[in-house]
Coordinates of C-alpha atoms and ligand atoms in Angstrom, one line a residue:
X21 CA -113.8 -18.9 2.5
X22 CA -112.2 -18.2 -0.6
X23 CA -110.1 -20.4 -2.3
X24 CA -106.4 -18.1 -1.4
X25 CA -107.4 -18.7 2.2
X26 CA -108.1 -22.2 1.8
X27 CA -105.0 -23.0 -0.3
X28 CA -102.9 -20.9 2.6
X29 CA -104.4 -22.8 5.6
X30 CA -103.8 -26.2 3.8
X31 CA -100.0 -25.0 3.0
X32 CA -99.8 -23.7 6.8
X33 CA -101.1 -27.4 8.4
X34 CA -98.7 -29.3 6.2
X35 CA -95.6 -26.9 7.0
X36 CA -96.7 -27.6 10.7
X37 CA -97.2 -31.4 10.2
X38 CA -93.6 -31.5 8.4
X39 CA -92.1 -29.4 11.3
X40 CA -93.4 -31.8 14.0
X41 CA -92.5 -34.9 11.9
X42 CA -88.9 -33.5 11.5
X43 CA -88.6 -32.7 15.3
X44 CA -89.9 -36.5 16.3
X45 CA -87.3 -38.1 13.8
X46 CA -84.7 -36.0 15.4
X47 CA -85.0 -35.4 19.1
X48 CA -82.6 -32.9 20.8
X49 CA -79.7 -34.9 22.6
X50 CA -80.2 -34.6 26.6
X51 CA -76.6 -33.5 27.6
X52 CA -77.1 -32.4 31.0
X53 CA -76.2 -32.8 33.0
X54 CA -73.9 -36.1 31.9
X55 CA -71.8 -34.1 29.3
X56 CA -71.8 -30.6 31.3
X57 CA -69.7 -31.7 34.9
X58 CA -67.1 -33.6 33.2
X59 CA -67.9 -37.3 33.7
X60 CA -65.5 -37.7 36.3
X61 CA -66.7 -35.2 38.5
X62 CA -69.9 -37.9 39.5
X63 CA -69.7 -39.7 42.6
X64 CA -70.9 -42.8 41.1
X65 CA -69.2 -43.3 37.2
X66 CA -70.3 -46.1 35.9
X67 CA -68.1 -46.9 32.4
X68 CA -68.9 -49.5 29.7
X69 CA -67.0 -50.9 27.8
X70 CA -68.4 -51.8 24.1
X71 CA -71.4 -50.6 22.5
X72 CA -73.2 -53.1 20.8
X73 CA -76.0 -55.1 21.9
X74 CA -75.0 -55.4 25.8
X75 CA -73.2 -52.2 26.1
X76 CA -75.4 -50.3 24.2
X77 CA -78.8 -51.4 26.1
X78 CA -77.0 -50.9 29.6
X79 CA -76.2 -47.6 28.8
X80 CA -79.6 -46.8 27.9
X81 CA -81.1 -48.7 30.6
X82 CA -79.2 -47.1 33.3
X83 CA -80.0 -43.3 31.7
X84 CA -83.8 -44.2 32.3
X85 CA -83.4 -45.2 35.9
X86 CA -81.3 -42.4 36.7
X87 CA -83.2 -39.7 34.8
X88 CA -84.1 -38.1 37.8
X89 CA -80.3 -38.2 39.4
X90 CA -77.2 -36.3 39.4
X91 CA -74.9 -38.7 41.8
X92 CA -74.4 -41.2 38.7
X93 CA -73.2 -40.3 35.2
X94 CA -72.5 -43.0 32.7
X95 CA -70.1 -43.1 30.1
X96 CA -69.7 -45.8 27.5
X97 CA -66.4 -46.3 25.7
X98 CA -65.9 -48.2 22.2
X99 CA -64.0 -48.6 19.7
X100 CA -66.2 -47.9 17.0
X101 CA -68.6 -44.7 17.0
X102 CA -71.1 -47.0 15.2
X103 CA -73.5 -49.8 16.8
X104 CA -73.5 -52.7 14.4
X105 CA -76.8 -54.0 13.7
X106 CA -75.8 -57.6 13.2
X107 CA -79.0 -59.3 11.9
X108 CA -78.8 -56.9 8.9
X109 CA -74.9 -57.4 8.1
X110 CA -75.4 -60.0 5.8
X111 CA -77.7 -57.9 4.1
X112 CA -75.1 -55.8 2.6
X113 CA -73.3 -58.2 0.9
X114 CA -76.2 -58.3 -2.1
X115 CA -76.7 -54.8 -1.8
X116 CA -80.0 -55.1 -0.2
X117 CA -79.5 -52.4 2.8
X118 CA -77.0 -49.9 2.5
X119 CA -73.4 -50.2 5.1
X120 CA -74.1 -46.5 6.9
X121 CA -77.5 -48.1 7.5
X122 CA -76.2 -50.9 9.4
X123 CA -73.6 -49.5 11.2
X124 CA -75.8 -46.8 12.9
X125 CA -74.2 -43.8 14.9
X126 CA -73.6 -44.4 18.6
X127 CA -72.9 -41.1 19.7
X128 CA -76.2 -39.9 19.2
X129 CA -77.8 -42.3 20.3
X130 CA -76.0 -42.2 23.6
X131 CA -76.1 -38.7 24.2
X132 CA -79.8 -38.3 23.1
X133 CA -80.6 -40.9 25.9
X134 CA -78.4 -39.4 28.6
X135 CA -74.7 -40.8 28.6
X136 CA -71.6 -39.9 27.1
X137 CA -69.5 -41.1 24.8
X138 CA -66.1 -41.3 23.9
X139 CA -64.5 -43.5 20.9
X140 CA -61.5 -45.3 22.0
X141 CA -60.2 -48.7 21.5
X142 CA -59.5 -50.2 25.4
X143 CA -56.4 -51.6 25.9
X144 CA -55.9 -52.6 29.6
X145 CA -58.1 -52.9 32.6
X146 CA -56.5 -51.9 35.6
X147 CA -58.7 -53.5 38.3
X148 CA -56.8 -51.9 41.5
X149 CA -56.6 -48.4 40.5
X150 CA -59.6 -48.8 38.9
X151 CA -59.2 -47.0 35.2
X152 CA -59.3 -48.4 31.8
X153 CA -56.1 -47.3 29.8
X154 CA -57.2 -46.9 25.8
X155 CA -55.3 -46.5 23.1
X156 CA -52.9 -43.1 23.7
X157 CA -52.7 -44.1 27.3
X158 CA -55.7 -41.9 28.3
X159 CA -57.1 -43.6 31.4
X160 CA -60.8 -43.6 31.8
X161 CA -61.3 -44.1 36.0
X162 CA -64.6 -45.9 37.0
X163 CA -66.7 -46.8 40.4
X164 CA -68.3 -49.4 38.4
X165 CA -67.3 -51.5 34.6
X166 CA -69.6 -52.9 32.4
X167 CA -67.5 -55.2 29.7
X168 CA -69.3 -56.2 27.0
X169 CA -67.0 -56.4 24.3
X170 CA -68.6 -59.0 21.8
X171 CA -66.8 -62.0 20.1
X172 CA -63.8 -62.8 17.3
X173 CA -63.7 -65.6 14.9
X174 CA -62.4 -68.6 15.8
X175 CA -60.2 -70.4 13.1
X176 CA -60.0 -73.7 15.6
X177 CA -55.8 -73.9 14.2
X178 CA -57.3 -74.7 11.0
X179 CA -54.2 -74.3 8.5
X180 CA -54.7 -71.3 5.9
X181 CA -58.2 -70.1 7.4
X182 CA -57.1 -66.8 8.9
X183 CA -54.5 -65.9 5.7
X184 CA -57.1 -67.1 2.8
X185 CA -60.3 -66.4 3.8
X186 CA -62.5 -63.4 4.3
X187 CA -64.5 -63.3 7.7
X188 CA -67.7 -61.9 9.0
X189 CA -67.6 -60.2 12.0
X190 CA -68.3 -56.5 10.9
X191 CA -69.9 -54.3 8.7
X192 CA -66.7 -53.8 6.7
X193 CA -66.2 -57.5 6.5
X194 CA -69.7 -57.8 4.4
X195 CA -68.3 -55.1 2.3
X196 CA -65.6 -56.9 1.4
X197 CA -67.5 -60.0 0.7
X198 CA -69.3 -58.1 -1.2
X199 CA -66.6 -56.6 -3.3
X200 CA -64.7 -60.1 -3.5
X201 CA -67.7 -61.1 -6.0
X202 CA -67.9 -58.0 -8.0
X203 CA -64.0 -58.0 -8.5
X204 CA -64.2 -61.5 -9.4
X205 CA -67.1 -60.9 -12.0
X206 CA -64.8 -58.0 -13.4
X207 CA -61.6 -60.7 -13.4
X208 CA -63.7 -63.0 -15.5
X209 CA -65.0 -60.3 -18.0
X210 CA -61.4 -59.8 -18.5
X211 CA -60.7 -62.9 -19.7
X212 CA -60.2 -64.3 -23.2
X213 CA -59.8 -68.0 -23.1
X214 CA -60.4 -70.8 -20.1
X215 CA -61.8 -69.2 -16.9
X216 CA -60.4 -71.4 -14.0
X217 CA -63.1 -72.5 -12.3
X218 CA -61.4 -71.3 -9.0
X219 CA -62.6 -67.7 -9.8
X220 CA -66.4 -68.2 -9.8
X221 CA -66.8 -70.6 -6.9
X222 CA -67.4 -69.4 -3.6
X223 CA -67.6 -71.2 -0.4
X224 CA -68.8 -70.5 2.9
X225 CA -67.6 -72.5 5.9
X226 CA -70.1 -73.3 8.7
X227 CA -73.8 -74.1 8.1
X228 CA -75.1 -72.1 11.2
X229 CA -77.3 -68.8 10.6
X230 CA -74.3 -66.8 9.3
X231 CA -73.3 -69.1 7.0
X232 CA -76.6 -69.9 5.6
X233 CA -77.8 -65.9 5.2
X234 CA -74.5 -64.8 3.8
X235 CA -74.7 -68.2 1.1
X236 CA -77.9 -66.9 0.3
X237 CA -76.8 -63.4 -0.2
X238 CA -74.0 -64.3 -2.3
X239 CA -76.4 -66.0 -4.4
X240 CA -78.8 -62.7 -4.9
X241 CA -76.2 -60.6 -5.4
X242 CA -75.1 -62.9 -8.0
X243 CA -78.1 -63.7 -9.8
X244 CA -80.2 -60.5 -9.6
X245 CA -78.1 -57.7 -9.2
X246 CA -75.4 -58.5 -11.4
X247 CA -75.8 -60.9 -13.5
X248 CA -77.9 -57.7 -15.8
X249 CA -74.7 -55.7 -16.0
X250 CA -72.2 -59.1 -17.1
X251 CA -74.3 -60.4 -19.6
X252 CA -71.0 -62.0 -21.0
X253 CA -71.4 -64.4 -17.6
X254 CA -73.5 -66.7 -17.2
X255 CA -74.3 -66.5 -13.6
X256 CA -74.9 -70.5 -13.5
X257 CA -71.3 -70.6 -14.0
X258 CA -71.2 -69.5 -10.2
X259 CA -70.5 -71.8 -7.7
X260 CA -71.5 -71.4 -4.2
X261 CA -71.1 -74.1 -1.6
X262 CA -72.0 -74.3 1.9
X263 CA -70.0 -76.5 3.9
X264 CA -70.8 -77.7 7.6
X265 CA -69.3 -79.9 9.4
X266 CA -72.0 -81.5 11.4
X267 CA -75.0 -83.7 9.3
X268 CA -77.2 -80.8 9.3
X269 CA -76.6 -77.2 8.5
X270 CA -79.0 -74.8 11.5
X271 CA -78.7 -77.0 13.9
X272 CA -80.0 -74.7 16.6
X273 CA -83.5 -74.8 14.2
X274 CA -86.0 -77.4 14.7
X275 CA -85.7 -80.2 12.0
X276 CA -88.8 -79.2 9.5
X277 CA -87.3 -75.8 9.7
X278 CA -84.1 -77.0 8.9
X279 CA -85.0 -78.8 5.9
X280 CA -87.0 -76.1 4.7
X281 CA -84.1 -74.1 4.2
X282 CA -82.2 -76.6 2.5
X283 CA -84.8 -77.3 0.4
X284 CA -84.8 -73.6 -0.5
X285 CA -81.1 -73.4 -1.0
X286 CA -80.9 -76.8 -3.3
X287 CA -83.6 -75.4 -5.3
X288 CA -81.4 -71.8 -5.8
X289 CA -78.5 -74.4 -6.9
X290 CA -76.7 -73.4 -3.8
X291 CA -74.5 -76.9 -3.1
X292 CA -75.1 -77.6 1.1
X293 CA -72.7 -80.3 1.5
X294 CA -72.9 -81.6 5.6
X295 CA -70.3 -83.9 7.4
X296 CA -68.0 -81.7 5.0
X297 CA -65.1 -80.6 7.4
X298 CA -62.2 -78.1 5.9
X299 CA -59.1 -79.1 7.1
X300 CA -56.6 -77.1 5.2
X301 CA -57.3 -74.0 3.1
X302 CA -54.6 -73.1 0.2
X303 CA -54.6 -69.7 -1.8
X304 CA -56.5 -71.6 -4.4
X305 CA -58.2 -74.8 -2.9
X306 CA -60.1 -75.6 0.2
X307 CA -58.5 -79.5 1.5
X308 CA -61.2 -81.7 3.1
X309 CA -61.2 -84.1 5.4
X310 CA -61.5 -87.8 3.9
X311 CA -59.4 -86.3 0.8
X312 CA -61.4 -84.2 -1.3
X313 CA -60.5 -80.6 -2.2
X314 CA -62.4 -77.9 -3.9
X315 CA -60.6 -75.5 -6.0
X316 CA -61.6 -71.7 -5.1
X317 CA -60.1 -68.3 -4.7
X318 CA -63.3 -67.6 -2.5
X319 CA -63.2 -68.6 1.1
X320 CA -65.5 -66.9 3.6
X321 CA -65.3 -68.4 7.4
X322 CA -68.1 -68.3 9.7
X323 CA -68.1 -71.6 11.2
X324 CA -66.8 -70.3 15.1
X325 CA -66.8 -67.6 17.7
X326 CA -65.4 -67.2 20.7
X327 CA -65.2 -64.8 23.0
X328 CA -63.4 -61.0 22.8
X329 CA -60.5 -61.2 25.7
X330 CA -58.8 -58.5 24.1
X331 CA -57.7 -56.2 26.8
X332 CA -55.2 -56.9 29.2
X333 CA -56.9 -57.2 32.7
X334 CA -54.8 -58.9 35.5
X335 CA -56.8 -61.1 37.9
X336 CA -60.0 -61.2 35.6
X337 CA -60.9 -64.6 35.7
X338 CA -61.6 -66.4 32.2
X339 CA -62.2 -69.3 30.3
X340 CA -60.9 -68.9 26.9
X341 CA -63.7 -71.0 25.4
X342 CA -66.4 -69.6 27.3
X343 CA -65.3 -65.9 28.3
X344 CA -65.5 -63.9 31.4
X345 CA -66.5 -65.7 34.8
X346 CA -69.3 -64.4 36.1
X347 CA -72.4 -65.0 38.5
X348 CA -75.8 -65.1 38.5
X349 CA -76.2 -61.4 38.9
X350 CA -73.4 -60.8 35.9
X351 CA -70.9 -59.5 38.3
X352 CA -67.5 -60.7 37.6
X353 CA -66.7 -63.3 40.2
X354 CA -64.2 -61.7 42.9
X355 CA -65.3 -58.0 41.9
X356 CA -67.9 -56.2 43.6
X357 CA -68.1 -53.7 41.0
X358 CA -66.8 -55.3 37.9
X359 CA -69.5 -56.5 35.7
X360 CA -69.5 -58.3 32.2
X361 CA -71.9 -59.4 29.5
X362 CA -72.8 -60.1 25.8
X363 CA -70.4 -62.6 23.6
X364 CA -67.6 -62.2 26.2
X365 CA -69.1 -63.4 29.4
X366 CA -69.6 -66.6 30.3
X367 CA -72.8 -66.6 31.7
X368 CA -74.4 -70.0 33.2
X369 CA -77.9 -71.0 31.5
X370 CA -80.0 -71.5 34.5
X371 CA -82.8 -72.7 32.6
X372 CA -83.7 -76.2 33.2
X373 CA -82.6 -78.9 31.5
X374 CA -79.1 -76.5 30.6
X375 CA -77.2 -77.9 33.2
X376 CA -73.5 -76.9 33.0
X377 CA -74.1 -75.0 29.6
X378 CA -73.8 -71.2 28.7
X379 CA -76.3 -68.8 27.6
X380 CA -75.7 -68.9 23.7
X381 CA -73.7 -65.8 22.0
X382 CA -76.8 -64.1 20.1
X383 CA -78.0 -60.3 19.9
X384 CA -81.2 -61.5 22.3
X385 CA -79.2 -63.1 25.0
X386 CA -77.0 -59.8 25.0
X387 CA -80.2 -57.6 24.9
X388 CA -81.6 -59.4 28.1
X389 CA -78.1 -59.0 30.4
X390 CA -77.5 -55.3 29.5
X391 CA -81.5 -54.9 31.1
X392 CA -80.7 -56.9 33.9
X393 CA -76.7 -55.6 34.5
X394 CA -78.2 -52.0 34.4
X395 CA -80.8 -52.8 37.4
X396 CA -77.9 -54.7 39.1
X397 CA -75.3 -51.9 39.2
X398 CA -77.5 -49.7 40.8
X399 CA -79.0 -51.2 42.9
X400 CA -75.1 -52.1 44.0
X401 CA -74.4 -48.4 43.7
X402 CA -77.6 -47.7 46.3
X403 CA -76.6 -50.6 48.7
X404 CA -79.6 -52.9 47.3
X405 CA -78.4 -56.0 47.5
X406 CA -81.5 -57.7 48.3
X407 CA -82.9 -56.3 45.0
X408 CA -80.1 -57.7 42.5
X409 CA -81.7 -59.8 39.9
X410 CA -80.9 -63.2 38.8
X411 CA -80.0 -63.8 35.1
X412 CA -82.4 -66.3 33.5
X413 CA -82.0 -66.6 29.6
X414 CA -86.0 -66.3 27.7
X415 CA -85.1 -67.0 24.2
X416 CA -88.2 -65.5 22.5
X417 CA -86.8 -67.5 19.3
X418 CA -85.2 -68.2 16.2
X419 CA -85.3 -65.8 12.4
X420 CA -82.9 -67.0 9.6
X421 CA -83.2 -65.0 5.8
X422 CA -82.9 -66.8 2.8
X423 CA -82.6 -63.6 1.0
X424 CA -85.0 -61.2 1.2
X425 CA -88.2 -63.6 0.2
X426 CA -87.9 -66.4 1.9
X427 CA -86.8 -66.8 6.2
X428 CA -87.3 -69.4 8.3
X429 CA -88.7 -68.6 11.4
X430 CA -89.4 -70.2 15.3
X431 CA -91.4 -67.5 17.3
X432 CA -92.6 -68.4 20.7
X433 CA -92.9 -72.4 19.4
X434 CA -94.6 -71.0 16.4
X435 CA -92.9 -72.2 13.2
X436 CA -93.2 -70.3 9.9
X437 CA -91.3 -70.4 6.6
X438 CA -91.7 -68.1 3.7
X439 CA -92.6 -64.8 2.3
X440 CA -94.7 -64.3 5.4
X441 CA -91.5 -65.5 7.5
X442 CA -89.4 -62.7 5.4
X443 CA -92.1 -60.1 6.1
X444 CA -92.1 -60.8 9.7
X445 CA -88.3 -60.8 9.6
X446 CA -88.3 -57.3 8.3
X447 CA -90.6 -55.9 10.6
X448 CA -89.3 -57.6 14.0
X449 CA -85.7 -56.5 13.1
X450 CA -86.9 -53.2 12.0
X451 CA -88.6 -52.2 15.1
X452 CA -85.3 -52.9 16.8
X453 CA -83.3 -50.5 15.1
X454 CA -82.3 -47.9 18.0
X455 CA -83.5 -44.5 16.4
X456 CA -86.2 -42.9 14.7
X457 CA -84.1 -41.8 11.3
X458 CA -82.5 -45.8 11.5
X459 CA -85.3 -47.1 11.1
X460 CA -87.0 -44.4 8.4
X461 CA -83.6 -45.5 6.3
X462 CA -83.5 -49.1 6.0
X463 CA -87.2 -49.3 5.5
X464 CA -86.4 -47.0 2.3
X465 CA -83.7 -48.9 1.4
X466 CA -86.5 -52.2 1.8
X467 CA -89.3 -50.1 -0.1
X468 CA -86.4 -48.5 -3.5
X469 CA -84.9 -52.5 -3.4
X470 CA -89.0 -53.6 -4.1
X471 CA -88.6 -51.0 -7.4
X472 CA -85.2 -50.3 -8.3
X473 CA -82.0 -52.9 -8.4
X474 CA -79.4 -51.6 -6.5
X475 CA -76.4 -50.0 -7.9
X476 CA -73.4 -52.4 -7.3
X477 CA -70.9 -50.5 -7.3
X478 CA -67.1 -51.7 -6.2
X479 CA -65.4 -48.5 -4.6
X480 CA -61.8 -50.0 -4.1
X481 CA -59.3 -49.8 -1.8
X482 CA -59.4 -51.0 2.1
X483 CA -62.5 -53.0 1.3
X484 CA -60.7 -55.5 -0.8
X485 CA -57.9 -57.9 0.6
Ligands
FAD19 C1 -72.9 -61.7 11.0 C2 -73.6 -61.9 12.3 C3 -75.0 -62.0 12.3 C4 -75.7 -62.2 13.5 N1 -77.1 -62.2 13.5 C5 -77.7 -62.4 14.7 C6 -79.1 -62.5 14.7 O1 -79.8 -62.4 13.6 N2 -79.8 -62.7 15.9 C7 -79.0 -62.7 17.1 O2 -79.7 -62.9 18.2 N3 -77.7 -62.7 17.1 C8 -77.0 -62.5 15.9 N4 -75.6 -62.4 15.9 C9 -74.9 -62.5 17.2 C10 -75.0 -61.1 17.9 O3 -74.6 -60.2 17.0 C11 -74.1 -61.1 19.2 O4 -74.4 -62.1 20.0 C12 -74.3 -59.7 19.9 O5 -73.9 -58.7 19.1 C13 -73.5 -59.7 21.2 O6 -73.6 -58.5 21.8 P1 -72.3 -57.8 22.5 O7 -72.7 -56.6 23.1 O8 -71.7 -58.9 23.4 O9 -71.2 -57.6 21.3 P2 -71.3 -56.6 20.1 O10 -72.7 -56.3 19.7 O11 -70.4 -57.2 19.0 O12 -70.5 -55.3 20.6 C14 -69.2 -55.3 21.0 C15 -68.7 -53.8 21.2 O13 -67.4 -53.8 21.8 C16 -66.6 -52.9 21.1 N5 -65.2 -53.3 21.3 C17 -64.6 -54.4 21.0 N6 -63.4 -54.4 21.5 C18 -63.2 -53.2 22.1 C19 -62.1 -52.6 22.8 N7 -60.9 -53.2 23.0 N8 -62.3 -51.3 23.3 C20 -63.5 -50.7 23.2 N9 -64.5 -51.2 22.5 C21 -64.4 -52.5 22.0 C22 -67.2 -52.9 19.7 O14 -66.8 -51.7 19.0 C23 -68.7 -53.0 20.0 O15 -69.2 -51.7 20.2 C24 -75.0 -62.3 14.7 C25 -73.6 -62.2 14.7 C26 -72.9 -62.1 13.5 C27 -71.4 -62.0 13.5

């Protein structure tokens, strides 16, 4: 064979390999027949309300079981066309994953798997006739409701926490985190004399996992990817303090964990102050109980959620601490067909030992009730009550970054801190990622970030309040 024929069957193999790669990473949507009969032509629509963790997995769910089906169609309704990845939020605050990474597209998603999808913000539940009203009055009608609308921040009445702090309950939040630091970094390039020490401290309320990844991001951002370009600030000028109000910061984390992560915090001269309760917050001062205040400009609040009970819904029954009242099988207690999960339900820890308690408001818990809700509508919708399935909570454990080389991890009773810990972050969250292309494009951003700083740019306007 001469070498032209060679060279042209080598070129043909890799055009086919490319082709066949390019077709896996992209699979064509399945529209029918979900899209084709408008949605409310099915006898059986099932809608869901929220596409994140719960929503998003209930959805998919229910298209598997009823691949085979035309008597159910599923339709999930949200107000964002994006799924927010949450683990990897704080991530975007040093610039170590891009936003449109995190914030990965719902609509394709959905329809690839089998469901539709329509974006709108859902204003009131109408549980007797049976619709949803969203925003526009368009009424979306249903045989069956999954809620799972997520959680809010909750200020506890604090004085000054909602007006002068930043939060971090969304992608656009971490943004403006983010962009908080950078404009402060431009501020104090600007200035000629005294820079009040206000401008470069930075403290986040609330020693839990949020608080202790987005501390830690703060303090890359700071030190690696900006300190370069303001080489008129020294970047141990910076300030950034971690306040909890318990004595220890993780308290959901096994003790030696626990202290591994302080220890890795002290040591990046990240100040964890515990039994440190904020008690006022001023435009430029954070008031503490027992008298002491710390001057700062820079407020982020993660120390409480509670639930989303944002849509008007008379007769659901709630507990405004807990959420939605539900029972073992997630139904919505009353309702036959009303069902709700995720951050907003309240759903009873039948574990043992977790008497009276709730299953914890985390992606996993979320993740578990959209599989089981989806079984449990329908076999409802078939007349299977003898095959609905109890709820029971299997936390499969605990990951916390420290910045994107050290985590703290509890797997299955296995305890590991670390590099190792980081690496098996990475990988565990990255498998999780619902498409193909997601998770090709955060493992480049991972792979560029090993070579390349990240450009820290600050594109103003709505990401900056
Ligand atoms: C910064 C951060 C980091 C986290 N990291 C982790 C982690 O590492 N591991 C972990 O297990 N948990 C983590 N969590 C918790 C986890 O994200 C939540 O427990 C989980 O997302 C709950 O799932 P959900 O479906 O109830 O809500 P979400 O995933 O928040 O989804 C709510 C959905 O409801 C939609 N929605 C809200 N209101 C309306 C409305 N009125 N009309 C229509 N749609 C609406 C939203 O657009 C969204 O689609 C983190 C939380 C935060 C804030």
């Amino acid at each position: 064979m001469n070498a032209w024929v060679k060279g042209g069957l080598v070129l043909g193999g890799l055009a086919v390999g490319l082709g066949t790669l390019r077709r896996a990473l992209n699979p064509s949507p399945r529209y029918a027949p979900w899209e084709k009969p408008p949605y409310g032509d099915f006898e059986n629509k099932v809608l869901i309300l929220g596409g994140g963790f719960g929503g998003y997995t209930a959805a998919r769910d229910l298209c598997d079981l009823i691949k085979n089906r035309d008597d159910v169609g599923v339709l999930v309704l949200a107000k964002n066309n994006f799924f927010t990845f949450w683990p990897m939020v704080p991530g975007i605050v040093s610039s170590d994953i891009d936003a449109r990474n995190v914030a990965q597209p719902l609509r394709r998603a959905l329809i690839t798997a089998g469901a539709s999808f329509r974006r709108a913000e859902g204003k009131k539940l109408d549980l007797e006739k049976k619709v949803v009203v969203a925003d526009g009055g368009i009424e979306f009608p249903y045989d069956h409701i999954v809620i799972s609308l997520g959680g809010l921040p909750n200020f506890f009445g604090i004085p000054g926490v909602e007006e002068h702090s930043l939060t971090m309950r969304g992608v656009e939040d971490a943004e403006r985190i983010r962009n908080r630091v950078i404009e402060r970094f431009e501020e104090v390039s600007l200035i000629r004399g005294e820079v009040p020490e206000s401008k470069l401290t930075f403290v986040v309320i609330g020693g839990g996992a949020t608080g202790v990844e987005v501390a830690s991001e703060i303090h890359t951002l700071v030190h690696e990817n900006l300190a370069p370009d303001y080489p008129n600030i020294d970047p141990h000028r910076v300030r950034i303090i971690l306040l909890e109000a318990l004595p220890n910061i993780l308290p959901e984390l096994d003790p030696a964990l626990r202290k591994a992560a302080r220890a890795r915090m002290v040591n990046q001269r990240i100040e964890v102050r515990t039994n440190a309760m904020a008690q006022e917050i001023i435009e430029n001062c954070v008031k503490l109980k027992g008298g002491n205040n710390i001057s700062t400009e820079n407020v982020i609040w993660t120390a409480g959620n509670r639930p989303n009970l944002g849509i008007e819904a008379d007769g659901l029954p709630v507990d405004e601490r807990t959420g939605i009242k539900v029972d073992e099988y997630l139904r919505v207690e009353g309702y036959q067909n009303v069902w709700a999960i995720g951050d907003c339900a309240a759903v009873a820890d039948i574990r043992e030992g977790q008497d009276g308690m709730v299953v914890p408001p985390t992606a996993q818990a979320a993740v578990q009730q959209g599989h089981v809700v989806a079984r449990n509508v329908l076999s409802t919708i078939d007349g299977r009550e003898e095959d609905l399935v109890r709820f029971e909570y299997k936390p499969l454990g605990q990951l916390v970054e420290l910045g994107s080389d050290f985590a703290v991890n509890e797997v299955m009773g296995v305890r590991f801190t670390g590099l190792v810990a980081a690496i098996f972050w990475r990988m565990a969250y990255l498998v999780r990622l619902n498409s193909p292309q997601s998770k090709v494009r955060v493992a480049a951003d991972w792979i560029v970030g090993l070579f390349l700083r990240p450009a820290v740019t600050q594109i103003r306007g709505t990401s900056e309040r």
